[in-house]
Amino acid sequence: MSDHEYTPKSKAGKWFNDRLPLLTLANHLTDYPTPKNLNYWWTFGGILTFCLITQIVTGLVLAMHYIAHADMAFESVEHIMRDVNYGWLIRYIHANGASMFFLAVYIHIFRSLFYGSYKSPREIIWIIGIIIYLLMMAAAFMGYVLPWGQMSFWGATVITNLFSAIPFVGEGVVTWLWGGYSVDNPTLTRFFTLHYLIPFLILGLVVLHIWALHVPGNNNPVGIDVKKPSKDTVPFHPYIVIKDGFALLMFMIVFAFFVFYAPNILGHADNYIEANPLVTPAHIVPEWYLLPFYAILRSVPDKLLGVVAMLSAILILAVLPWLDTSKIRSAVFRPLYKQFYWILVADVLILGYVGAMPAEGLYLLIARVATAYYFLHFLVILPVLGLKERTIPLPLSITEPVLGGSPNIAMAKKNESKIE
Amino acid sequence: MSDKKPERRDFLFTATYAVGAVGAAAVVWPLVDQMNPDASVKALASTEVDVSSLKPGNTITVLWRGKPVFIRRRTQEEIDVARSVKMEDLIHPEKDEDRAKNPEWLVMLGVCTHLGCVPLNDKGDYDGWFCPCHGSHYDTSGRIRKGPAPWNMEVPKYEFVNANTIKIG
């Protein structure tokens, strides 16, 4: 993949590298030419890697103390919180780490949407990313079930019951998922197993995600192809490593704030009540990161169609590279898309808000309008916009707007008038 | 495609793939089926409940196969309301007579047919049950009247062992 041949300097290094070219890989990763105009929105890849490692390490430690049994799970979590040395810290990092992971992944996804990083030739990177996102949701959901509190139990009941919407075989599928006639011990043990497995699947997919990224190289805020290596690129180490490191430190401050000052603010008090199959909590809501999809589920009055709408809302992202007909990647040069982008951001935030509210009256109406708009954005606005939109001419290189002043629209417009 | 005739070797390939596929399926099935309810779960199939202390208008909830079962001793008024409903007004038409053979006793799974929450007693627009999760309203016969749930709450197999005891399952 590197554009130049690499030979280790030392004799031993050469001997090893001829047999297993790990040093070539390390050299590729350090020298990897990166567009020099990457902004801080590009640091979330590194932050996400940190999140994954944090979850794996803290999860591994928690698994040493946790007991996956319906009679003992709740107590074993309290045991971790009260008795295990630093158990409270490790558990709070793991629980809040899930939220931080999603915070970072949403920024990462919306960065991609703004700068068109999902477009050719990066479709495979994007699709792998969507698969990772789906696995993250599965892992987070199953992890939330493990403490066996009221929200764990009823969240598990509601989500597994989504499968009962499948015509004919739905009930059988749900019984199979449960290993019984309700969410119970067999469900808990298999969720624990899968919760342990999925992070490693994600890790494997992250390797593929980065591998696929290193073939075409990074997109950049201007969204045009760069020659690499050239004056438009800098080596990954030390330039991007330092920038990623600084952003990671900032991110860790936010992370630490939640862990130390508000460790339960993103959770639900009901989950400190042990699971009771006879009583459903008055107000069931999923974790914040699933709320937009939950709002979509509830906004459709039919059970099967509600489930279909919710799944489509996620899967539609996988075909996004083909729904967006515009060849221009960056929203900086797409004045109309830029506005629709921010409307979409607002739409998703509104969905998240109404997802946390009771599904009735005005909230339900807002959820329905926002759901309709969500699909409208992807199915109508994006395909049409790509054909109709009058875009701003692209600079010839990423250096051009830098030398000309600033890479913003005003600058681009000046260029435009010059050309006209 | 080439139009060359199939040879003995092509036959061998096809036969090998076929045997391999059958073998793989035979190995996969136990791995899939182990997730279905096991013998110990199936063994807990019936529960007996003493209902002698129940007064008209009261409901008790018991656990059967890990699921709540509502046993309601209905008042005459509730029975009259449930039996006077027109079939065309129902989302999932079922006669109350078929759901409660002995009109005073309504026995059904306390599981909302939408996504499995436990509906609340004496609530909702039809004075029956109301599911707090996604807003399904059930009437005094446990039939769905409004909201996202597709079916009435399920009536399990049950029988009166004697005047005071109901056996569910």
XYZ file of C-alpha atoms in Angstrom:
589
model
C 0.000 0.000 0.000
C 2.882 2.355 0.682
C 4.086 4.189 -2.367
C 7.692 3.351 -1.627
C 9.485 0.137 -0.783
C 10.478 -0.211 2.837
C 13.515 -2.089 4.157
C 14.300 -2.199 7.873
C 17.670 -0.706 8.769
C 18.871 -3.378 11.186
C 19.877 -6.833 10.040
C 17.611 -8.488 12.629
C 14.731 -6.287 11.516
C 15.292 -7.279 7.922
C 15.493 -10.955 8.871
C 12.167 -10.718 10.750
C 10.464 -8.548 8.155
C 11.301 -10.981 5.367
C 9.447 -13.666 7.310
C 6.548 -11.584 8.668
C 6.311 -8.065 7.244
C 5.022 -6.445 10.432
C 7.613 -3.689 10.189
C 6.393 -2.852 6.695
C 2.904 -2.525 8.152
C 4.178 -0.323 10.996
C 6.037 1.817 8.478
C 2.920 2.117 6.350
C 0.920 3.249 9.375
C 3.444 5.886 10.455
C 4.153 7.239 6.973
C 0.549 6.968 5.782
C 0.001 10.187 3.799
C -2.899 12.162 5.249
C -4.527 15.266 3.768
C -3.074 18.221 5.614
C -6.398 20.032 5.932
C -8.103 17.472 8.202
C -9.997 19.293 10.947
C -10.938 18.135 14.440
C -14.029 16.296 13.181
C -11.546 13.786 11.743
C -10.159 12.903 15.187
C -13.159 10.798 16.152
C -11.817 7.668 14.429
C -8.990 7.573 16.935
C -11.360 8.466 19.769
C -13.623 5.562 18.774
C -10.693 3.152 18.813
C -9.949 4.363 22.327
C -13.612 3.808 23.303
C -13.566 0.244 21.966
C -10.365 -0.637 23.821
C -11.740 0.946 27.012
C -14.933 -1.122 26.766
C -13.006 -4.335 26.121
C -10.577 -3.796 29.015
C -13.193 -2.698 31.585
C -15.620 -5.372 30.344
C -13.024 -8.087 30.740
C -12.448 -7.006 34.335
C -16.177 -6.782 35.113
C -16.685 -10.304 33.746
C -14.301 -11.559 36.454
C -16.809 -10.465 39.115
C -20.177 -10.595 37.399
C -22.409 -13.679 37.654
C -24.661 -14.339 34.669
C -27.619 -15.884 36.483
C -31.129 -14.479 36.911
C -30.972 -14.995 40.697
C -27.515 -13.554 41.192
C -26.807 -11.028 38.423
C -28.368 -8.029 40.174
C -26.609 -8.827 43.420
C -23.282 -9.434 41.714
C -23.446 -5.965 40.129
C -24.080 -4.459 43.574
C -21.167 -6.573 44.808
C -18.985 -5.009 42.111
C -20.165 -1.543 43.161
C -19.633 -2.028 46.905
C -17.092 -4.770 47.554
C -14.741 -5.161 44.605
C -11.690 -2.871 44.788
C -12.364 0.038 42.422
C -15.353 -1.923 41.135
C -17.475 1.245 41.174
C -14.925 3.005 38.982
C -14.587 0.182 36.500
C -18.342 -0.266 36.207
C -19.013 3.449 35.845
C -16.348 3.689 33.142
C -17.923 0.739 31.323
C -21.504 2.013 31.638
C -20.683 5.604 30.689
C -18.166 4.349 28.170
C -21.062 2.953 26.152
C -22.631 6.413 26.016
C -19.312 8.037 25.132
C -18.829 5.433 22.397
C -22.179 6.375 20.870
C -21.546 10.095 21.283
C -18.312 9.676 19.327
C -19.857 7.412 16.693
C -22.699 9.863 16.042
C -20.212 12.695 15.531
C -18.165 10.387 13.285
C -21.249 9.466 11.209
C -22.493 13.040 10.905
C -19.000 14.169 9.888
C -19.195 11.609 7.110
C -22.610 12.931 6.093
C -21.408 16.543 6.001
C -18.214 15.943 4.037
C -19.609 13.171 1.823
C -17.050 10.640 3.042
C -19.405 7.783 2.126
C -19.176 8.538 -1.591
C -17.118 6.767 -4.219
C -14.526 5.342 -3.762
C -15.264 4.931 -0.020
C -18.576 3.006 -0.087
C -17.106 -0.136 1.471
C -15.577 1.815 4.367
C -19.021 3.322 4.954
C -20.889 0.007 4.802
C -18.429 -1.650 7.195
C -19.005 1.348 9.455
C -22.774 0.779 9.364
C -22.255 -2.886 10.277
C -20.053 -1.797 13.190
C -22.781 0.634 14.254
C -25.408 -2.156 14.174
C -23.136 -4.423 16.228
C -22.552 -1.579 18.687
C -26.294 -1.266 19.186
C -26.625 -5.019 19.725
C -23.731 -5.037 22.208
C -25.062 -2.008 24.077
C -28.564 -3.451 24.290
C -27.369 -6.826 25.590
C -24.974 -5.164 28.013
C -27.821 -3.112 29.410
C -29.722 -6.344 30.136
C -26.922 -7.879 32.218
C -27.458 -5.983 35.542
C -30.948 -7.563 35.552
C -32.742 -4.476 36.822
C -36.253 -3.473 35.852
C -35.151 -1.549 32.762
C -32.861 -4.431 31.795
C -35.694 -6.923 31.980
C -38.374 -4.850 30.301
C -36.017 -3.416 27.726
C -35.078 -6.993 26.824
C -38.762 -7.954 26.699
C -39.759 -5.094 24.423
C -36.791 -5.386 22.052
C -36.976 -9.177 21.680
C -40.722 -8.853 21.107
C -39.946 -6.747 18.033
C -39.199 -10.068 16.337
C -42.739 -11.288 17.056
C -43.838 -8.841 14.345
C -42.367 -11.173 11.698
C -45.343 -12.852 9.984
C -45.963 -16.581 10.720
C -42.647 -17.449 12.387
C -42.406 -14.435 14.724
C -43.589 -16.162 17.908
C -41.278 -19.127 17.279
C -38.324 -16.823 16.705
C -38.997 -14.982 19.976
C -39.255 -18.243 21.958
C -35.986 -19.329 20.356
C -34.298 -16.043 21.308
C -35.554 -16.344 24.890
C -34.893 -20.063 25.334
C -38.213 -20.147 27.172
C -41.614 -18.524 27.264
C -40.408 -15.214 28.638
C -37.169 -13.351 29.219
C -35.495 -15.453 31.906
C -32.233 -17.088 32.907
C -31.518 -18.741 29.523
C -31.949 -15.318 27.910
C -29.527 -13.728 30.362
C -26.765 -16.290 29.866
C -26.900 -16.084 26.063
C -26.947 -12.297 26.155
C -23.848 -12.363 28.340
C -22.098 -14.682 25.892
C -22.976 -12.508 22.904
C -22.160 -9.297 24.763
C -18.698 -10.728 25.344
C -18.300 -11.836 21.727
C -19.490 -8.751 19.828
C -16.684 -6.326 20.832
C -14.179 -8.699 19.262
C -16.255 -8.868 16.082
C -16.251 -5.077 16.105
C -12.491 -5.085 16.586
C -12.102 -7.277 13.497
C -14.384 -4.998 11.498
C -12.427 -1.944 12.680
C -9.324 -3.500 11.140
C -11.222 -3.927 7.848
C -12.635 -0.384 8.178
C -9.110 1.058 8.488
C -7.731 -1.236 5.811
C -10.443 -0.108 3.399
C -9.705 3.495 4.399
C -6.011 3.140 3.629
C -6.686 2.090 0.037
C -8.091 5.421 -1.236
C -6.853 7.425 1.774
C -8.774 9.918 3.878
C -11.458 12.178 2.546
C -10.929 15.795 3.653
C -12.967 18.937 4.376
C -12.662 20.126 0.781
C -13.710 16.698 -0.449
C -11.474 16.557 -3.506
C -8.977 13.808 -4.317
C -5.440 14.470 -3.183
C -2.288 13.150 -4.736
C -0.364 11.143 -2.183
C 2.260 11.620 -1.087
C 2.452 15.243 -2.208
C 2.439 18.778 -0.852
C -1.233 18.160 -0.012
C -0.420 15.436 2.518
C 1.468 15.016 5.759
C 2.661 11.727 7.279
C 0.284 10.241 9.853
C 3.044 10.275 12.440
C 3.675 12.690 14.080
C 1.158 15.182 12.632
C -2.124 13.291 12.930
C -1.026 11.286 15.967
C -0.503 14.504 17.951
C -3.738 16.054 16.730
C -5.704 12.865 17.524
C -3.992 12.690 20.902
C -4.969 16.237 21.795
C -8.587 15.658 20.744
C -8.623 12.434 22.743
C -7.522 14.335 25.863
C -10.385 16.801 25.398
C -12.773 13.895 24.919
C -11.483 12.200 28.064
C -12.314 15.308 30.072
C -15.960 14.950 29.048
C -15.775 11.200 29.703
C -14.283 11.755 33.170
C -16.929 14.348 33.973
C -19.660 11.757 33.510
C -17.766 8.980 35.301
C -16.888 11.063 38.366
C -19.599 13.710 38.634
C -22.714 12.312 36.971
C -22.254 8.567 36.629
C -25.967 7.778 36.630
C -27.346 10.763 34.758
C -27.501 8.877 31.454
C -29.118 5.793 33.049
C -32.518 5.163 34.567
C -33.252 4.945 38.281
C -35.571 1.982 37.593
C -32.562 -0.151 36.769
C -31.543 -0.106 40.415
C -34.700 -2.108 41.137
C -34.253 -5.837 40.603
C -36.068 -7.346 37.597
C -39.695 -8.210 38.339
C -41.605 -10.084 35.632
C -44.943 -9.057 37.164
C -44.577 -5.281 37.020
C -43.636 -3.147 34.043
C -42.121 0.250 34.947
C -44.550 3.086 34.245
C -42.338 4.672 31.632
C -40.076 2.483 29.526
C -37.461 4.246 27.467
C -34.281 2.894 25.915
C -30.886 4.471 26.454
C -30.507 7.910 24.881
C -28.527 6.702 21.884
C -31.421 4.547 20.655
C -34.169 7.131 21.185
C -34.487 8.420 17.580
C -35.158 4.900 16.327
C -37.509 4.220 19.219
C -39.469 7.345 18.248
C -39.747 6.029 14.688
C -40.983 2.658 15.985
C -43.682 4.286 18.079
C -44.791 6.781 15.474
C -46.209 4.012 13.273
C -49.526 2.698 14.629
C -49.096 -0.788 13.099
C -46.845 -3.299 14.866
C -45.146 -4.873 11.838
C -44.847 -1.603 9.923
C -43.426 0.105 13.014
C -40.650 -2.463 13.234
C -40.045 -2.265 9.479
C -39.813 1.548 9.660
C -37.353 1.395 12.539
C -35.064 -1.108 10.801
C -35.321 0.756 7.500
C -34.232 3.957 9.221
C -30.903 2.276 10.001
C -30.506 0.148 6.880
C -31.262 3.073 4.566
C -27.851 4.398 5.613
C -26.179 1.390 4.000
C -27.462 2.414 0.540
C -26.754 6.098 1.100
C -23.787 6.153 -1.325
C -26.268 5.332 -4.102
C -29.111 7.529 -2.884
C -26.950 10.617 -2.904
C -26.574 11.356 -6.608
C -24.235 14.320 -6.206
C -20.647 13.807 -7.299
C -19.491 16.670 -5.054
C -18.461 15.275 -1.680
C -18.093 18.184 0.710
C -21.155 20.181 1.828
C -18.895 23.250 1.728
C -19.508 23.350 -2.026
C -23.181 22.331 -1.860
C -25.113 25.337 -0.539
C -28.509 23.608 -0.602
C -27.321 20.263 0.736
C -25.671 22.112 3.593
C -29.045 23.476 4.694
C -30.779 20.112 4.351
C -27.927 18.551 6.306
C -28.601 20.793 9.289
C -32.337 20.174 8.992
C -31.582 16.443 9.169
C -29.430 16.964 12.261
C -32.305 18.881 13.879
C -34.768 16.214 12.742
C -32.761 13.418 14.400
C -32.409 15.460 17.601
C -36.169 16.087 17.625
C -36.788 12.353 17.115
C -34.492 11.665 20.051
C -36.399 14.122 22.206
C -39.884 12.809 21.401
C -38.569 9.249 21.772
C -38.030 10.021 25.447
C -41.523 11.506 25.852
C -44.821 9.603 26.167
C -46.204 8.522 22.771
C -49.367 10.603 22.836
C -50.875 13.920 21.752
C -48.506 16.509 20.362
C -45.402 14.348 20.915
C -46.853 11.648 18.704
C -47.693 14.172 15.997
C -44.176 15.620 16.093
C -42.693 12.104 15.990
C -44.746 11.298 12.899
C -43.740 14.458 11.049
C -40.082 13.951 11.990
C -40.187 10.278 10.926
C -41.705 11.223 7.568
C -39.037 13.892 7.084
C -36.230 11.473 7.943
C -37.228 9.172 5.103
C -37.992 12.111 2.820
C -34.428 13.343 3.287
C -32.852 10.099 2.143
C -35.370 8.904 -0.423
C -36.397 12.147 -2.133
C -34.281 15.145 -1.171
C -30.844 13.535 -1.636
C -31.497 11.904 -5.038
C -33.185 15.028 -6.438
C -30.712 17.471 -4.933
C -27.769 15.748 -6.594
C -29.364 16.348 -9.979
C -30.763 19.851 -9.463
C -28.359 21.605 -7.115
C -26.075 24.322 -8.485
C -22.800 23.645 -6.684
C -19.878 25.966 -6.066
C -16.821 25.215 -8.226
C -14.238 23.083 -6.487
C -10.711 24.335 -5.891
C -8.001 22.628 -7.890
C -6.173 21.388 -4.818
C -6.597 21.511 -1.062
C -3.715 23.960 -0.957
C -5.428 26.496 -3.194
C -8.079 27.746 -0.724
C -5.472 27.799 2.054
C -3.130 30.043 0.096
C -6.048 32.126 -1.138
C -7.180 32.972 2.383
C -9.657 30.528 3.867
C -11.448 27.455 2.605
C -14.896 28.829 3.316
C -17.824 29.635 1.062
C -17.041 33.357 0.839
C -13.663 32.483 -0.590
C -15.141 29.900 -2.899
C -17.744 32.412 -4.081
C -15.011 34.879 -4.916
C -13.417 32.227 -7.076
C -16.763 31.565 -8.660
C -17.231 35.208 -9.645
C -13.702 35.255 -11.045
C -14.521 32.286 -13.221
C -17.751 33.844 -14.411
C -20.981 -20.693 -20.330
C -19.038 -23.283 -22.224
C -21.055 -25.934 -23.951
C -18.719 -28.776 -23.028
C -20.366 -31.924 -21.812
C -20.454 -32.686 -18.090
C -17.663 -35.039 -17.174
C -17.231 -37.575 -14.403
C -15.237 -34.899 -12.552
C -18.171 -32.431 -12.642
C -20.367 -35.116 -11.164
C -17.824 -35.679 -8.394
C -17.731 -31.934 -7.616
C -21.513 -31.673 -7.447
C -21.794 -34.781 -5.290
C -19.076 -33.490 -2.927
C -20.736 -30.086 -2.537
C -24.109 -31.738 -1.893
C -22.764 -34.089 0.776
C -20.809 -31.200 2.318
C -23.929 -29.014 2.463
C -26.007 -31.756 4.093
C -23.225 -32.416 6.588
C -22.899 -28.722 7.435
C -26.658 -28.401 7.934
C -26.666 -31.479 10.189
C -23.955 -29.897 12.348
C -25.592 -26.463 12.413
C -29.015 -27.686 13.532
C -27.985 -28.804 17.074
C -26.175 -25.478 17.460
C -29.368 -23.625 16.554
C -31.827 -25.852 18.388
C -29.928 -25.711 21.691
C -31.308 -22.187 22.041
C -34.924 -23.399 22.083
C -36.648 -23.984 25.467
C -34.941 -26.882 27.230
C -36.554 -29.809 29.049
C -36.447 -28.102 32.459
C -38.182 -25.017 31.084
C -40.866 -27.122 29.404
C -41.382 -29.119 32.607
C -42.729 -26.047 34.403
C -45.755 -26.069 32.159
C -48.628 -25.822 34.668
C -49.480 -23.844 37.798
C -52.372 -24.199 40.275
C -53.821 -21.065 41.833
C -56.133 -20.688 44.837
C -58.684 -18.005 43.945
C -60.999 -18.325 46.979
C -59.965 -14.973 48.444
C -60.763 -13.040 45.295
C -63.725 -10.633 45.553
C -65.678 -9.375 42.530
C -63.803 -6.523 40.889
C -60.410 -7.807 42.032
C -57.541 -9.091 39.966
C -54.584 -11.208 40.973
C -51.476 -11.719 38.925
C -49.666 -15.029 39.032
C -46.559 -16.232 37.279
C -46.890 -19.024 34.731
C -43.951 -20.016 32.506
C -42.263 -16.786 33.613
C -45.177 -14.736 32.328
C -47.806 -12.903 34.361
C -51.345 -14.298 34.190
C -54.252 -12.057 35.167
C -57.121 -13.721 37.001
C -59.989 -11.271 37.356
C -63.266 -11.923 39.120
C -65.457 -9.588 37.118
C -68.417 -7.597 38.371
C -71.793 -8.040 36.678
C -71.441 -4.572 35.168
C -68.102 -5.466 33.549
C -69.545 -8.667 32.135
C -72.530 -6.774 30.697
C -70.267 -4.182 29.069
C -67.966 -6.867 27.634
C -70.866 -8.902 26.228
C -72.720 -5.970 24.683
C -69.848 -4.890 22.398
C -70.546 -5.270 18.682
C -68.090 -7.512 16.839
C -67.504 -4.882 14.116
C -66.146 -2.466 16.755
C -63.312 -4.849 17.609
C -59.809 -4.865 16.132
C -59.479 -8.594 16.820
C -63.087 -9.848 16.967
C -63.644 -12.432 19.684
C -66.843 -13.003 21.662
C -66.555 -12.477 25.410
C -68.455 -15.763 25.756
C -65.517 -17.528 24.101
C -62.899 -15.766 26.199
C -64.559 -16.309 29.570
C -66.511 -19.566 29.625
C -67.498 -18.834 33.205
C -68.415 -15.129 32.805
C -67.355 -14.195 36.300
C -63.782 -15.347 35.727
C -61.461 -13.864 33.172
C -58.111 -15.666 32.921
C -55.581 -14.394 30.422
C -51.870 -13.758 29.907
C -51.054 -10.334 31.292
C -48.842 -9.654 28.344
C -49.509 -6.858 25.885
C -49.540 -8.328 22.381
C -47.604 -5.356 21.085
C -44.178 -5.749 22.671
C -44.787 -7.786 25.790
C -45.195 -5.265 28.631
C -47.602 -5.936 31.504
C -50.731 -3.757 31.114
C -52.103 -1.902 34.130
C -55.369 -2.972 35.690
C -58.531 -0.748 35.772
C -56.982 1.781 33.423
C -57.464 3.082 29.922
C -60.364 4.352 27.841
C -62.302 1.069 28.126
C -61.928 0.547 31.900
C -60.060 -2.674 31.345
C -56.291 -2.580 30.944
C -53.854 -0.015 29.662
C -50.308 -0.743 28.537
C -47.965 2.022 29.711
C -45.237 1.203 27.212
C -46.840 2.175 23.925
C -50.416 3.061 24.852
C -52.617 0.043 24.008
C -56.133 0.074 25.541
C -57.914 -3.195 26.386
C -61.564 -3.626 27.426
C -63.049 -5.591 30.358
C -62.656 -8.766 28.319
C -58.956 -8.069 27.637
C -59.669 -7.304 23.987
C -57.582 -4.705 22.178
C -59.631 -1.608 21.411
C -57.110 1.127 20.702
C -53.356 1.424 20.222
C -50.580 -0.481 18.435
C -51.223 -3.995 19.824
C -52.513 -6.294 17.057
C -54.402 -8.938 19.111
C -56.431 -9.439 22.252
C -54.581 -10.621 25.323
C -54.207 -14.375 25.013
C -56.414 -16.730 27.007
C -54.249 -19.696 28.069
C -55.498 -23.223 28.537
C -56.921 -23.431 32.066
C -59.535 -25.314 34.098
C -61.216 -25.214 37.488
C -59.813 -28.148 39.434
C -62.427 -27.435 42.106
C -64.523 -24.392 43.073
C -61.523 -22.558 44.517
C -58.598 -23.653 42.381
C -57.651 -22.812 38.822
C -55.058 -24.885 37.014
C -53.278 -22.946 34.275
C -51.519 -24.882 31.520
